[in-house]
Amino acid sequence: MKDLQPNILDDFEHRIIRTMERHGNEPDFPTLEASHVTREQLDSYLFDYQSILDSEGTQRAQQTFYGIVALVPVIVISAFPLDSLPWRSETTSLLVGIVVGVAVALLLKGVRVLLKRRRLGRLKADNPEAAALTEAIERWA
């Protein structure tokens, strides 16, 4: 049944373009001419912006990656004999592995988010007119 539903793209790039197509003729709508941006510049900016947003992959790929990262410390801790660990309980070993794994996964997610924000900030700084236009379109909508 899922295959029969239309595939409607609802990402940042398509939202801005659809808003421009629907409301471009309205008098108070932000225009390309007023912003001193060509359509090619805007399309290039929106494509680059969307590629940065999509750089982490799908939600399923992200969950798989962070799940594997979270399990690696559990596997590593289980490789050591219980006598060589500072605790003597299998339950404690499992809990320590899970806590360390989740902490590492959250740390990696934080680094990825910071890198994505930095790349978006750099893109906006390199294209101030296109960034201002897209922000004006978002505010208008």
Tab-separated table of C-alpha atoms in Angstrom:
chain	number	residue	atom	x	y	z
A	1	MET	CA	0.000	0.000	0.000
A	2	LYS	CA	2.894	2.319	0.742
A	3	ASP	CA	4.104	2.006	-2.857
A	4	LEU	CA	0.822	3.392	-4.161
A	5	GLN	CA	1.147	6.699	-2.318
A	6	PRO	CA	2.677	9.589	-4.275
A	7	ASN	CA	6.239	10.484	-3.369
A	8	ILE	CA	6.072	14.154	-2.399
A	9	LEU	CA	9.388	15.789	-1.606
A	10	ASP	CA	9.172	18.015	1.443
A	11	ASP	CA	12.749	19.074	2.019
A	12	PHE	CA	14.147	22.589	2.391
A	13	GLU	CA	15.030	23.071	-1.274
A	14	HIS	CA	11.645	21.972	-2.600
A	15	ARG	CA	9.723	23.920	0.066
A	16	ILE	CA	11.393	27.191	-0.972
A	17	ILE	CA	10.928	26.527	-4.697
A	18	ARG	CA	7.261	25.530	-4.238
A	19	THR	CA	6.615	28.661	-2.174
A	20	MET	CA	8.192	30.791	-4.908
A	21	GLU	CA	6.105	29.100	-7.602
A	22	ARG	CA	2.845	29.425	-5.679
A	23	HIS	CA	3.196	32.942	-4.305
A	24	GLY	CA	5.734	34.597	-6.620
A	25	ASN	CA	3.134	36.920	-8.159
A	26	GLU	CA	1.896	38.367	-4.874
A	27	PRO	CA	2.937	41.993	-4.320
A	28	ASP	CA	4.634	41.603	-0.919
A	29	PHE	CA	6.487	38.375	-1.773
A	30	PRO	CA	10.330	38.611	-1.753
A	31	THR	CA	11.645	38.587	-5.323
A	32	LEU	CA	14.900	37.592	-6.967
A	33	GLU	CA	15.301	41.039	-8.516
A	34	ALA	CA	14.901	42.877	-5.208
A	35	SER	CA	17.489	40.605	-3.613
A	36	HIS	CA	19.947	40.923	-6.538
A	37	VAL	CA	20.063	37.136	-6.925
A	38	THR	CA	19.769	35.217	-10.178
A	39	ARG	CA	17.744	32.026	-10.406
A	40	GLU	CA	20.942	30.041	-11.051
A	41	GLN	CA	22.582	31.439	-7.907
A	42	LEU	CA	19.509	30.610	-5.844
A	43	ASP	CA	19.269	27.092	-7.281
A	44	SER	CA	22.954	26.495	-6.597
A	45	TYR	CA	22.615	27.817	-3.032
A	46	LEU	CA	19.525	25.694	-2.351
A	47	PHE	CA	21.191	22.589	-3.800
A	48	ASP	CA	24.302	23.084	-1.646
A	49	TYR	CA	22.164	23.807	1.433
A	50	GLN	CA	20.089	20.669	0.893
A	51	SER	CA	23.173	18.524	0.304
A	52	ILE	CA	24.585	19.687	3.648
A	53	LEU	CA	21.294	18.874	5.374
A	54	ASP	CA	21.240	15.426	3.746
A	55	SER	CA	24.911	14.665	4.426
A	56	GLU	CA	24.165	12.480	7.453
A	57	GLY	CA	22.027	10.117	5.406
A	58	THR	CA	18.597	8.734	6.066
A	59	GLN	CA	17.189	8.312	9.537
A	60	ARG	CA	17.550	4.555	9.204
A	61	ALA	CA	21.236	4.856	8.250
A	62	GLN	CA	21.879	7.182	11.181
A	63	GLN	CA	20.158	4.853	13.646
A	64	THR	CA	22.109	1.893	12.310
A	65	PHE	CA	25.415	3.764	12.572
A	66	TYR	CA	24.821	5.038	16.117
A	67	GLY	CA	23.472	1.652	17.219
A	68	ILE	CA	26.630	-0.094	16.039
A	69	VAL	CA	28.785	2.571	17.690
A	70	ALA	CA	26.866	2.080	20.947
A	71	LEU	CA	27.415	-1.699	20.840
A	72	VAL	CA	31.162	-1.656	20.167
A	73	PRO	CA	32.150	-0.913	23.816
A	74	VAL	CA	29.920	-3.771	25.024
A	75	ILE	CA	31.715	-6.152	22.655
A	76	VAL	CA	35.142	-4.821	23.657
A	77	ILE	CA	34.417	-5.120	27.390
A	78	SER	CA	33.074	-8.650	26.916
A	79	ALA	CA	36.405	-9.654	25.339
A	80	PHE	CA	38.189	-9.184	28.683
A	81	PRO	CA	37.996	-11.870	31.352
A	82	LEU	CA	35.763	-10.890	34.260
A	83	ASP	CA	38.686	-11.265	36.700
A	84	SER	CA	40.697	-8.541	34.933
A	85	LEU	CA	37.943	-5.913	35.210
A	86	PRO	CA	37.644	-3.641	38.269
A	87	TRP	CA	34.177	-5.071	38.927
A	88	ARG	CA	33.278	-8.719	39.211
A	89	SER	CA	29.766	-8.674	37.824
A	90	GLU	CA	28.559	-9.465	34.326
A	91	THR	CA	25.621	-7.096	34.793
A	92	THR	CA	27.934	-4.244	35.716
A	93	SER	CA	30.099	-4.989	32.675
A	94	LEU	CA	27.049	-4.846	30.434
A	95	LEU	CA	25.816	-1.591	31.983
A	96	VAL	CA	29.246	0.047	31.760
A	97	GLY	CA	29.535	-0.991	28.114
A	98	ILE	CA	26.090	0.402	27.305
A	99	VAL	CA	26.754	3.695	29.107
A	100	VAL	CA	30.122	4.141	27.395
A	101	GLY	CA	28.643	3.201	24.019
A	102	VAL	CA	25.735	5.624	24.323
A	103	ALA	CA	28.114	8.369	25.467
A	104	VAL	CA	30.379	7.796	22.456
A	105	ALA	CA	27.378	7.725	20.080
A	106	LEU	CA	26.033	10.986	21.543
A	107	LEU	CA	29.471	12.559	21.277
A	108	LEU	CA	29.714	11.575	17.609
A	109	LYS	CA	26.205	12.907	16.950
A	110	GLY	CA	27.160	16.204	18.606
A	111	VAL	CA	30.300	16.500	16.483
A	112	ARG	CA	28.309	15.801	13.320
A	113	VAL	CA	25.712	18.433	14.246
A	114	LEU	CA	28.428	21.002	14.951
A	115	LEU	CA	30.141	20.268	11.629
A	116	LYS	CA	26.823	20.573	9.800
A	117	ARG	CA	26.105	23.926	11.476
A	118	ARG	CA	29.577	25.175	10.598
A	119	ARG	CA	29.177	24.154	6.949
A	120	LEU	CA	25.755	25.834	6.778
A	121	GLY	CA	27.173	28.986	8.356
A	122	ARG	CA	30.036	29.040	5.870
A	123	LEU	CA	27.598	28.569	2.975
A	124	LYS	CA	25.444	31.440	4.239
A	125	ALA	CA	28.505	33.657	4.653
A	126	ASP	CA	29.645	32.881	1.104
A	127	ASN	CA	26.177	33.610	-0.348
A	128	PRO	CA	24.644	36.393	1.788
A	129	GLU	CA	22.118	37.550	-0.826
A	130	ALA	CA	20.736	34.068	-1.481
A	131	ALA	CA	20.672	33.332	2.256
A	132	ALA	CA	18.773	36.555	2.950
A	133	LEU	CA	16.282	35.752	0.190
A	134	THR	CA	15.586	32.235	1.464
A	135	GLU	CA	15.167	33.536	5.021
A	136	ALA	CA	12.758	36.202	3.751
A	137	ILE	CA	10.773	33.548	1.868
A	138	GLU	CA	10.637	31.363	4.988
A	139	ARG	CA	9.439	34.304	7.105
A	140	TRP	CA	6.860	35.214	4.478
A	141	ALA	CA	5.478	31.684	4.345
